[in-house]
PDB file of C-alpha atoms in Angstrom:
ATOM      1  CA  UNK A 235     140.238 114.372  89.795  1.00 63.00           C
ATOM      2  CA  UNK A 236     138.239 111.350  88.020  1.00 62.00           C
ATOM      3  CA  UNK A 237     140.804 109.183  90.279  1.00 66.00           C
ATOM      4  CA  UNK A 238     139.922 111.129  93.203  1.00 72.00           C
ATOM      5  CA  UNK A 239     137.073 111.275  93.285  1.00 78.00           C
ATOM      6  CA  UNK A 240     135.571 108.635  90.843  1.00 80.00           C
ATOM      7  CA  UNK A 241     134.439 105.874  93.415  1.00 80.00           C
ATOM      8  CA  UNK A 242     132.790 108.659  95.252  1.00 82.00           C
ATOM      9  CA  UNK A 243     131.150 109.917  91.638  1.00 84.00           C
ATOM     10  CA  UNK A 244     130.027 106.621  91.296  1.00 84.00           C
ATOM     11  CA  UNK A 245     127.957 106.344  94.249  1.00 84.00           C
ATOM     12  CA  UNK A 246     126.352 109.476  93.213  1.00 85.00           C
ATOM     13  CA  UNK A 247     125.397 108.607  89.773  1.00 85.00           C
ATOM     14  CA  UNK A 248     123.782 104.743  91.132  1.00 85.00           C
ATOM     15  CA  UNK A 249     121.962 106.788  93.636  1.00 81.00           C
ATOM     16  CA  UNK A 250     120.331 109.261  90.697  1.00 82.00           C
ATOM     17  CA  UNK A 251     119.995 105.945  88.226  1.00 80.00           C
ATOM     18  CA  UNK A 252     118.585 103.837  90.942  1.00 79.00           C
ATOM     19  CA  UNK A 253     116.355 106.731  91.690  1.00 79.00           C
ATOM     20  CA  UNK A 254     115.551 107.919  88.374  1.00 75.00           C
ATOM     21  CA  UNK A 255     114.248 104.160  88.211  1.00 75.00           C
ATOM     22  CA  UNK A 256     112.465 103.227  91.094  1.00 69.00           C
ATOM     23  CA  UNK A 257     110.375 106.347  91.884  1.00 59.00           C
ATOM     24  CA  UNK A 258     107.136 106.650  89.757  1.00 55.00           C
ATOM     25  CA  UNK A 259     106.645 109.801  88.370  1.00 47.00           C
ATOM     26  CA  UNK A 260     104.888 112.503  90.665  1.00 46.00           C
ATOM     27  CA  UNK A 261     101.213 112.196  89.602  1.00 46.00           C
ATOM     28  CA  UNK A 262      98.649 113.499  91.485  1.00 47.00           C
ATOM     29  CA  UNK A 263      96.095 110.619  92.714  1.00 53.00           C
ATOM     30  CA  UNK A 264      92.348 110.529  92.581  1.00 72.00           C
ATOM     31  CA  UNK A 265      90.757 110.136  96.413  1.00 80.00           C
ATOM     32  CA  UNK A 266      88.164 108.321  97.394  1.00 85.00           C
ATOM     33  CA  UNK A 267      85.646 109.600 100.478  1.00 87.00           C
ATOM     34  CA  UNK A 268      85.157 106.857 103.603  1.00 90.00           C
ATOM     35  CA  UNK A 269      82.925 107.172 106.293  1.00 89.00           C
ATOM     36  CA  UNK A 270      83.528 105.488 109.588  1.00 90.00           C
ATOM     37  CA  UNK A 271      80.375 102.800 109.858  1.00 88.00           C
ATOM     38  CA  UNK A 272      80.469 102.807 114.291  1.00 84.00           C
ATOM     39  CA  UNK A 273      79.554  98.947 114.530  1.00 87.00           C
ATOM     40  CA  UNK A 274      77.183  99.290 117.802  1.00 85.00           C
ATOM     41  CA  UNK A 275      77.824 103.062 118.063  1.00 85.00           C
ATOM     42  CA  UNK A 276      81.506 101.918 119.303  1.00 89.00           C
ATOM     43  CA  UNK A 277      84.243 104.366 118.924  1.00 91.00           C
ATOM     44  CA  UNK A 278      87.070 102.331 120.535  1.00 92.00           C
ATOM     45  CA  UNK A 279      89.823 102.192 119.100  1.00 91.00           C
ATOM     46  CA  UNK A 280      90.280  98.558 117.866  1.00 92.00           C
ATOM     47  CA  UNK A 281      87.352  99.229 115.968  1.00 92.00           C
ATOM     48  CA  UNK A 282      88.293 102.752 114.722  1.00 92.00           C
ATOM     49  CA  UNK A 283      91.818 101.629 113.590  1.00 91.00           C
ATOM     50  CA  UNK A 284      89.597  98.320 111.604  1.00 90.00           C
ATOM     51  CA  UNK A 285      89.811  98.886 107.782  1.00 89.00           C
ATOM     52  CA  UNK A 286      86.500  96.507 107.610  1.00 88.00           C
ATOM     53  CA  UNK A 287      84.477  99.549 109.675  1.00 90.00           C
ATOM     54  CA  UNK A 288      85.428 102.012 107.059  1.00 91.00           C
ATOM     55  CA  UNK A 289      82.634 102.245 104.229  1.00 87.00           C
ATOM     56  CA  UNK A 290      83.233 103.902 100.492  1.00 86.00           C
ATOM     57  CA  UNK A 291      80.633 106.682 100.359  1.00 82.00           C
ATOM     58  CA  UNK A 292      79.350 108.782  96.932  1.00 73.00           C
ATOM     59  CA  UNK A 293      78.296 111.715  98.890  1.00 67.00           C
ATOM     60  CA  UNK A 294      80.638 114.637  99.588  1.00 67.00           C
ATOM     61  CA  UNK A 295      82.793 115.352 102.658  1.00 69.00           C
ATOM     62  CA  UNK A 296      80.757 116.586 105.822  1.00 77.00           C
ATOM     63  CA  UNK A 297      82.923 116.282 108.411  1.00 80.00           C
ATOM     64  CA  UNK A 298      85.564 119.072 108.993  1.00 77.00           C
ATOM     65  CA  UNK A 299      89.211 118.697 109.022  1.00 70.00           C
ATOM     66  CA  UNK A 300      90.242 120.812 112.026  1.00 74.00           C
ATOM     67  CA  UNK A 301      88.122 118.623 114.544  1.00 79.00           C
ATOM     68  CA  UNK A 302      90.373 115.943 116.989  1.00 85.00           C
ATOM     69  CA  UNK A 303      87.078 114.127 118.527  1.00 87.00           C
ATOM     70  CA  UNK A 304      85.585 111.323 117.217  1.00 90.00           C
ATOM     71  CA  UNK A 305      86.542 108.980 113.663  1.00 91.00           C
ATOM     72  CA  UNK A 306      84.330 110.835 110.656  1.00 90.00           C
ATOM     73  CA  UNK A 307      85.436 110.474 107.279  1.00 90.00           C
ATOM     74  CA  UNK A 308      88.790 110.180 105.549  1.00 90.00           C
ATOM     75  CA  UNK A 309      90.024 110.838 101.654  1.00 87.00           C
ATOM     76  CA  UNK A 310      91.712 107.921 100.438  1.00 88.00           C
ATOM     77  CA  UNK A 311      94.245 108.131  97.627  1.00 83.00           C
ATOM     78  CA  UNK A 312      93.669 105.888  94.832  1.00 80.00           C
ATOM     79  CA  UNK A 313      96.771 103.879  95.602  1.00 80.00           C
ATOM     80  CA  UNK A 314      95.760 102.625  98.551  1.00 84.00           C
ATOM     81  CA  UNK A 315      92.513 100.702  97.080  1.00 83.00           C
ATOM     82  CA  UNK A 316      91.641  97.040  96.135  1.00 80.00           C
ATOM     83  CA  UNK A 317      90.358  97.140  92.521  1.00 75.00           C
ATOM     84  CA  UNK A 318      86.930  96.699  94.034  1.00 76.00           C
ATOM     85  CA  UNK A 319      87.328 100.300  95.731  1.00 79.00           C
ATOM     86  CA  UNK A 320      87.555  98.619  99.260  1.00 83.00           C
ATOM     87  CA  UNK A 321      90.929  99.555 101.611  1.00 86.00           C
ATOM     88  CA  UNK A 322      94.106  97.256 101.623  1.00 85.00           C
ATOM     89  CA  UNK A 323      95.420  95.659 104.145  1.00 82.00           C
ATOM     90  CA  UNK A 324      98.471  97.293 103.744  1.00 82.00           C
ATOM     91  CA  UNK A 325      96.606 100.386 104.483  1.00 87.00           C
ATOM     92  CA  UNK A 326      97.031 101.835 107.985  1.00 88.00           C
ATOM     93  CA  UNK A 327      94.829 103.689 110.626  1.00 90.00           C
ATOM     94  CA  UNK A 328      95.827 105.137 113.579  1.00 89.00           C
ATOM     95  CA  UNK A 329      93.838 106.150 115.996  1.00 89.00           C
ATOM     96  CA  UNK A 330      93.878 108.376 119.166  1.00 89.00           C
ATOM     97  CA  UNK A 331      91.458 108.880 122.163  1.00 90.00           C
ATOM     98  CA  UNK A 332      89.713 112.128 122.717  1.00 87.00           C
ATOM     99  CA  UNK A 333      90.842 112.977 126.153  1.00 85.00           C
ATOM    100  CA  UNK A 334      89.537 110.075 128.697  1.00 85.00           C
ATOM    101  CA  UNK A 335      86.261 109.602 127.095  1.00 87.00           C
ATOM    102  CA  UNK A 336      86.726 106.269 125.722  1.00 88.00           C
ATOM    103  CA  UNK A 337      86.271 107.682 122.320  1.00 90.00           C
ATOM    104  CA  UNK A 338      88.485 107.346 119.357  1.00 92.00           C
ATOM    105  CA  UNK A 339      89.524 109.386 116.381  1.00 91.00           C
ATOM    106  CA  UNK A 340      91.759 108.997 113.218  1.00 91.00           C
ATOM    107  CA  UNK A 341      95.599 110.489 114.065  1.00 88.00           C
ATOM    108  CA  UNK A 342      96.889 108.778 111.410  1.00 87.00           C
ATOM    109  CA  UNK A 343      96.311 107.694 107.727  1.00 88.00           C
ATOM    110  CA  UNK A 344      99.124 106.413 105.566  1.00 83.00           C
ATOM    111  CA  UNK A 345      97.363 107.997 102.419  1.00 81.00           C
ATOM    112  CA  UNK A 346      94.911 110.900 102.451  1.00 83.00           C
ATOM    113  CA  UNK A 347      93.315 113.266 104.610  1.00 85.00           C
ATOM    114  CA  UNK A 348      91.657 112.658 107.626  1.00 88.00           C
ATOM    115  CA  UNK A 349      88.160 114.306 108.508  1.00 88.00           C
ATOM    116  CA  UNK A 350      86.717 113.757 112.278  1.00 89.00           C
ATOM    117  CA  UNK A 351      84.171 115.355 113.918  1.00 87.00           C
ATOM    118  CA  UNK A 352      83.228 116.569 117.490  1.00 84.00           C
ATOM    119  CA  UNK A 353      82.288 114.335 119.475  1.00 76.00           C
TER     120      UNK A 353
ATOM    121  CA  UNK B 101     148.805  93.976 104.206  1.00 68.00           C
ATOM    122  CA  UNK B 102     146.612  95.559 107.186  1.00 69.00           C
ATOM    123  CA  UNK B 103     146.362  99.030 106.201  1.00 73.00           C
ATOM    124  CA  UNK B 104     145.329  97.776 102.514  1.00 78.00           C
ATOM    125  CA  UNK B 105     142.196  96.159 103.844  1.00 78.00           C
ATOM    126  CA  UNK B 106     141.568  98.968 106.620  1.00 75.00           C
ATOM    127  CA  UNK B 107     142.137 101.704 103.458  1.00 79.00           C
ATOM    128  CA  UNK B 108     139.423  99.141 100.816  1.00 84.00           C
ATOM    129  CA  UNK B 109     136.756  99.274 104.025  1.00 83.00           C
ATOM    130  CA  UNK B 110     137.413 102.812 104.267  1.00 84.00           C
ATOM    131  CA  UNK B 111     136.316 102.767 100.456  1.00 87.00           C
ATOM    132  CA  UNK B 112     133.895 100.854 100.796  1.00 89.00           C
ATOM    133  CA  UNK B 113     132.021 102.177 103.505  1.00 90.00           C
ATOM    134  CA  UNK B 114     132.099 105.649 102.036  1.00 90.00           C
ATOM    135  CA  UNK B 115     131.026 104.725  98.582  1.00 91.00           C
ATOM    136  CA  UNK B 116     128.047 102.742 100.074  1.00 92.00           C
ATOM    137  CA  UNK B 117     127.349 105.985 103.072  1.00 93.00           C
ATOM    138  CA  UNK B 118     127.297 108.220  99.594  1.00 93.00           C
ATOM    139  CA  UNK B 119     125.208 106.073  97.634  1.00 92.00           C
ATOM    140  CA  UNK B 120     122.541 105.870 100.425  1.00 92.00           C
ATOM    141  CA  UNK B 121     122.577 109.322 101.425  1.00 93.00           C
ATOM    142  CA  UNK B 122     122.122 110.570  98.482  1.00 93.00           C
ATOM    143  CA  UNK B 123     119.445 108.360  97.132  1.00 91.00           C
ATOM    144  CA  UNK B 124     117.028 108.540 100.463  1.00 90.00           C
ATOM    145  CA  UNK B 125     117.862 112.661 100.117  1.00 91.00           C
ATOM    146  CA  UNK B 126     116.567 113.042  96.397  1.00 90.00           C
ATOM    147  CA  UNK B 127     113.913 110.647  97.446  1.00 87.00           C
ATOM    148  CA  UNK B 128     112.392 112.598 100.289  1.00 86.00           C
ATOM    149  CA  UNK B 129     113.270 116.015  98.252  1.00 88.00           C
ATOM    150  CA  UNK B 130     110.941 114.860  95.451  1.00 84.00           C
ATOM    151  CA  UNK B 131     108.767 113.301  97.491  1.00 77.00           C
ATOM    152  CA  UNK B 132     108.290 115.856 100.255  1.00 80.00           C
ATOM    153  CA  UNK B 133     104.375 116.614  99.981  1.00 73.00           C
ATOM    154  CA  UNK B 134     103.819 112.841 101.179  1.00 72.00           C
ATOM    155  CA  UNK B 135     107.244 112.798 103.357  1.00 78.00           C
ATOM    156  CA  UNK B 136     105.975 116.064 105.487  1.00 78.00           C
ATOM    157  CA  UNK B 137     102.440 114.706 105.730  1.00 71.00           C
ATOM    158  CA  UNK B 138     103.838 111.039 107.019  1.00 71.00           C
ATOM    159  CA  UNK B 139     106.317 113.144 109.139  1.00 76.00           C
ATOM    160  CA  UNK B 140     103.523 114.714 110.837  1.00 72.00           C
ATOM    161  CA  UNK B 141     101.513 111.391 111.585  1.00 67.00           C
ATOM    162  CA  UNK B 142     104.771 111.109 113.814  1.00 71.00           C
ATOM    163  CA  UNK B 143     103.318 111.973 117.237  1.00 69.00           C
ATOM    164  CA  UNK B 144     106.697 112.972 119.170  1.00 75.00           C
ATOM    165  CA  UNK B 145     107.666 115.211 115.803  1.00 77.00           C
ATOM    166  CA  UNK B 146     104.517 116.490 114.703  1.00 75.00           C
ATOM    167  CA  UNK B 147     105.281 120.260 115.741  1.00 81.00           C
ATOM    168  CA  UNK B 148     108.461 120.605 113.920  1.00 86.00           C
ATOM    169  CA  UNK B 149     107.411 118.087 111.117  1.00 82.00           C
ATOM    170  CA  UNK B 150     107.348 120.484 108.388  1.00 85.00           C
ATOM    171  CA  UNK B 151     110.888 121.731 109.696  1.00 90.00           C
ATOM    172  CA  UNK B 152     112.448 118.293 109.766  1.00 90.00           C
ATOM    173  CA  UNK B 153     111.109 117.467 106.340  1.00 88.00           C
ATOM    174  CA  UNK B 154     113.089 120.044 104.622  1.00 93.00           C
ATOM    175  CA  UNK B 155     116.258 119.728 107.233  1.00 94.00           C
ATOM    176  CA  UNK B 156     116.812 115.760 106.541  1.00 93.00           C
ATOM    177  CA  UNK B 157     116.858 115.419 103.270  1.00 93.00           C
ATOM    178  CA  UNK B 158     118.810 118.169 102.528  1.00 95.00           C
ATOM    179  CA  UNK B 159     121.160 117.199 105.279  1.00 95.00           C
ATOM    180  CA  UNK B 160     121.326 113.505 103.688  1.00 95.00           C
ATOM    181  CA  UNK B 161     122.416 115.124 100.336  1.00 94.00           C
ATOM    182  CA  UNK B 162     124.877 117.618 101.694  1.00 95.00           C
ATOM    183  CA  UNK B 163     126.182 114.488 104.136  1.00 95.00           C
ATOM    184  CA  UNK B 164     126.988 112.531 100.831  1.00 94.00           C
ATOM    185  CA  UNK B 165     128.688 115.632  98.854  1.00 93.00           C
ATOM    186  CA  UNK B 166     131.229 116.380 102.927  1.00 94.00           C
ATOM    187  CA  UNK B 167     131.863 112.474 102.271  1.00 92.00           C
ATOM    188  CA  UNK B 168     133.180 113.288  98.387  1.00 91.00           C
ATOM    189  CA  UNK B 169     135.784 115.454  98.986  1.00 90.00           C
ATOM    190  CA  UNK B 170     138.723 114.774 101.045  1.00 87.00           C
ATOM    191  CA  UNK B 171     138.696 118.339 102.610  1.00 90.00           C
ATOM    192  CA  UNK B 172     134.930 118.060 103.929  1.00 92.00           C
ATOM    193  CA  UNK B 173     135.557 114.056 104.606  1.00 91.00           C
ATOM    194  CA  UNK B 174     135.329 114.053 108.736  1.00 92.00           C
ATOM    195  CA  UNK B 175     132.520 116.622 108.801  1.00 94.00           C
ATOM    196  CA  UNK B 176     130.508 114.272 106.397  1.00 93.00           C
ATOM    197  CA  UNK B 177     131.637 111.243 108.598  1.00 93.00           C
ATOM    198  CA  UNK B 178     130.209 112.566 111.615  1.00 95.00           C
ATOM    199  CA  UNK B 179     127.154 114.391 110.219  1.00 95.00           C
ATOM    200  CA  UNK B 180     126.557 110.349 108.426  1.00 94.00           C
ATOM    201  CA  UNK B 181     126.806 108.766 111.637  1.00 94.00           C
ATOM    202  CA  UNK B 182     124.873 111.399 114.162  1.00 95.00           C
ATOM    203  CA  UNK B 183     122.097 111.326 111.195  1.00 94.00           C
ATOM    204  CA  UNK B 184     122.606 106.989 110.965  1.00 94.00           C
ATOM    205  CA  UNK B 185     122.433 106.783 114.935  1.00 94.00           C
ATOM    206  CA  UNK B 186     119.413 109.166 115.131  1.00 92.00           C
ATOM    207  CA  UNK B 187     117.411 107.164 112.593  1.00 90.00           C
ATOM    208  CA  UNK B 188     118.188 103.734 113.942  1.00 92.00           C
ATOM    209  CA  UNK B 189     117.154 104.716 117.315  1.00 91.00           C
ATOM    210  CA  UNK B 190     114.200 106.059 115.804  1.00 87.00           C
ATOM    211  CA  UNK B 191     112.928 103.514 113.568  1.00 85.00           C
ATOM    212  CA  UNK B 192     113.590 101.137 117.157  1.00 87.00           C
ATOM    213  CA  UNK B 193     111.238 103.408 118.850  1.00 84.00           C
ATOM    214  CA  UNK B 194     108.613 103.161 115.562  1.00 79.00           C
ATOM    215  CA  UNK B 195     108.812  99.171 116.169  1.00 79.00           C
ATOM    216  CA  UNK B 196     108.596  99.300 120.102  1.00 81.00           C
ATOM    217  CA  UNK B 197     105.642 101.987 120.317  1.00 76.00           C
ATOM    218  CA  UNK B 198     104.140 102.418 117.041  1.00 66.00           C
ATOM    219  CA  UNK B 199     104.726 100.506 114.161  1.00 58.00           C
ATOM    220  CA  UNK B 200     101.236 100.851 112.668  1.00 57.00           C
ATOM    221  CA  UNK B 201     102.455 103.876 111.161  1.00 61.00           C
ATOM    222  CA  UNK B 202     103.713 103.994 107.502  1.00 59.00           C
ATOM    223  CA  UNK B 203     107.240 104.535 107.271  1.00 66.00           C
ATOM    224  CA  UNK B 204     108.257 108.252 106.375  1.00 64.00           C
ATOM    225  CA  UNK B 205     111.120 107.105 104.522  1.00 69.00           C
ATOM    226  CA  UNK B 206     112.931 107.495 101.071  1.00 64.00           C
ATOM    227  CA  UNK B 207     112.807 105.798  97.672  1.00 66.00           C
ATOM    228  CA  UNK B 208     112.089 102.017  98.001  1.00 68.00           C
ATOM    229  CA  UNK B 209     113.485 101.878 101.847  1.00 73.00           C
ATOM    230  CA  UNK B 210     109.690 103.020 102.456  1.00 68.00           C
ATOM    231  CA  UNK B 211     108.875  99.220 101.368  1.00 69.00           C
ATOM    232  CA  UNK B 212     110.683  97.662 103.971  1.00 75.00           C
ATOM    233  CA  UNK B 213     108.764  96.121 107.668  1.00 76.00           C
ATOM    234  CA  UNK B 214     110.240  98.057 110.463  1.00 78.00           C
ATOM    235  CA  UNK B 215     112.181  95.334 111.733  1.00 83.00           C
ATOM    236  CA  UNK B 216     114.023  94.868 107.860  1.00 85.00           C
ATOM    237  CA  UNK B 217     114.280  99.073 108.211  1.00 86.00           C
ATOM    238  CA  UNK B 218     115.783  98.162 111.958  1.00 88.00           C
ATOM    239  CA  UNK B 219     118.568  95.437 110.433  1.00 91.00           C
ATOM    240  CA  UNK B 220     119.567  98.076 107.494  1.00 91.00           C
ATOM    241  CA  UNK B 221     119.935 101.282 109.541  1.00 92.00           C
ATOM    242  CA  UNK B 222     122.048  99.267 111.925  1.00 93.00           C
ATOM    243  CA  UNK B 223     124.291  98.083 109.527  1.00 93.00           C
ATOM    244  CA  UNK B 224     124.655 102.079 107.999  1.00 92.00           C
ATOM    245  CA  UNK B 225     125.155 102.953 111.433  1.00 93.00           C
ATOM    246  CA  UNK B 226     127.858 100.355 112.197  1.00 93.00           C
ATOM    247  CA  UNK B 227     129.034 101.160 108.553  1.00 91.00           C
ATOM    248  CA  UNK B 228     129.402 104.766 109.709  1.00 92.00           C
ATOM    249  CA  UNK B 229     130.879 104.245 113.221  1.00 93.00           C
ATOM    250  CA  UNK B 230     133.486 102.326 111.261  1.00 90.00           C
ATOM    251  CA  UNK B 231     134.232 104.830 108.661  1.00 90.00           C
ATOM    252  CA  UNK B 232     134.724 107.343 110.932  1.00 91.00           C
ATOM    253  CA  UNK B 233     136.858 105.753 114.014  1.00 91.00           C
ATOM    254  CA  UNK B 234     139.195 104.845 110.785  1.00 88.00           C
ATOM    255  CA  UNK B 235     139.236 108.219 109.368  1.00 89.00           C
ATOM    256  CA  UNK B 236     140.448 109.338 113.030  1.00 87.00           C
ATOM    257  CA  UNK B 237     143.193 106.544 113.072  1.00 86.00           C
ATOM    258  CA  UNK B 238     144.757 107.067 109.760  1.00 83.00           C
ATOM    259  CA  UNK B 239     144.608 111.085 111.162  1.00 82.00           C
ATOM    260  CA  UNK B 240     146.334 110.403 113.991  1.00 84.00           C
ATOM    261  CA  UNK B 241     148.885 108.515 112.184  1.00 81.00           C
ATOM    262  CA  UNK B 242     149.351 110.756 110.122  1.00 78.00           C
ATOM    263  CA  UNK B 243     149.612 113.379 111.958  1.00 80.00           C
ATOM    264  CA  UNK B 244     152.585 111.461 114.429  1.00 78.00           C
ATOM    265  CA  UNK B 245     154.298 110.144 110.827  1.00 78.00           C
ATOM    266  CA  UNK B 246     154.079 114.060 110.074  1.00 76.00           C
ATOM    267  CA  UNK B 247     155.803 114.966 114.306  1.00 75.00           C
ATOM    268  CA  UNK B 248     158.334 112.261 113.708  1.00 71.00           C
ATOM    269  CA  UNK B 249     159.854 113.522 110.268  1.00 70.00           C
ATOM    270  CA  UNK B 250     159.575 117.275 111.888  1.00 66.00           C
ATOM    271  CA  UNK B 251     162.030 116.342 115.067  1.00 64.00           C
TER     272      UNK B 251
END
């Protein structure tokens, strides 16, 4: 059986180890709010999908989650922060246009949740 | 001579299928909150994200386990390759069309630039394409060795 099946075993057990040590353990992460900063009231998309137009904010959350229109807000997991709270560059937007209108909104985060608004 | 080094890439190229099956599997399956959400940044699988997020990974694990055993071997091989083709032409698509998305990937593969994820999901895929047209030769031989001593 061990003879068998052993090279195959093997595999298995590096997989779990390798696992077991590269994958941090399953914390939740603290969010931080950001609120899109429209530089000249542009929602284009270069400018949507710019980490540099996204601002930290105190307040709370006002714009809703169910809304595809125009970039709002988005929570940001910890992880994905400089230690002076601003976004990485590794940190990716994605962003989509609202029908033909020229206007923007957030499609895709890699951490967090994404809040736009109508537009 | 030649069937020794045919039979060691055999081995070889099931030990390494197994070891990254199963590690990308357990990786999404402990994972999944963030590997569904990523999934459904995905704008062509969005609508069956949270399906595919519990189908791959447990069809990466139970793809390793077919490749264990001898009896489950050619299902495995062709379940590794269909699943090894789909996510190379995938991840080619991510790097044509959108590769400002994060990577909804397992374990540390997630660290990799979509052209390194490009260059390692070939080589799988080429791993797998190998393993399994030699699984069908040494079947066929087998099966004529088996003819031959019959007549």
């Amino acid at each position: 059986m061990i003879k068998k099946y052993g090279t195959g075993l093997l595999a298995i057990i590096i997989a779990v180890g390798a696992f077991a040590f590269t994958n941090p353990v399953n914390k939740k992460l603290g969010t931080k709010l950001f609120r899109y900063s429209a530089p000249g009231g542009s929602y284009s998309q270069p400018n949507v999908q710019d980490n540099g137009n996204w601002v930290l904010i105190t307040g709370s959350a006002n714009c809703p989650s169910n809304v595809n229109q125009r970039a709002c807000e988005m929570d940001v997991d910890d992880s994905q922060l400089n230690p002076d709270n601003s976004l990485k560059s590794s940190f990716s937007i994605s962003a989509q246009q609202y029908g033909s209108t020229g206007v923007f909104y957030v499609n895709g985060i890699s951490s967090g949740t994404i809040h736009n608004k109508t537009f | 001579m030649k069937h020794q080094i045919s039979k060691t890439v055999s081995q070889v190229a099931k030990f390494l299928l197994i070891l990254v099956f199963t590690y990308t599997g357990i990786s999404k399956l402990s994972g999944h909150e963030q590997f569904a959400a990523q999934l459904s940044l995905q704008p062509h699988l969005a609508p069956i994200s949270l399906f595919l997020s519990w189908l791959l990974p447990v069809a990466e694990v139970l793809t390793s386990l077919f490749i264990l055993f001898d009896q489950t071997l050619l299902l495995g091989l062709l379940s590794g390759t269909f699943l090894m083709t789909a996510f190379t032409i995938y991840v080619a698509d991510m790097l044509l069309y959108q590769s400002s998305l994060p990577c909804s990937c397992g374990g540390v593969i997630a660290q990799l630039t979509w052209k390194e994820h490009l260059i390692f999901n070939f080589f799988f895929m080429c791993l797998s394409w190998v393993a399994l047209i030699d699984h069908f030769k040494q079947r066929t031989k087998r099966i004529s060795t088996n003819t031959k001593e019959v007549s």
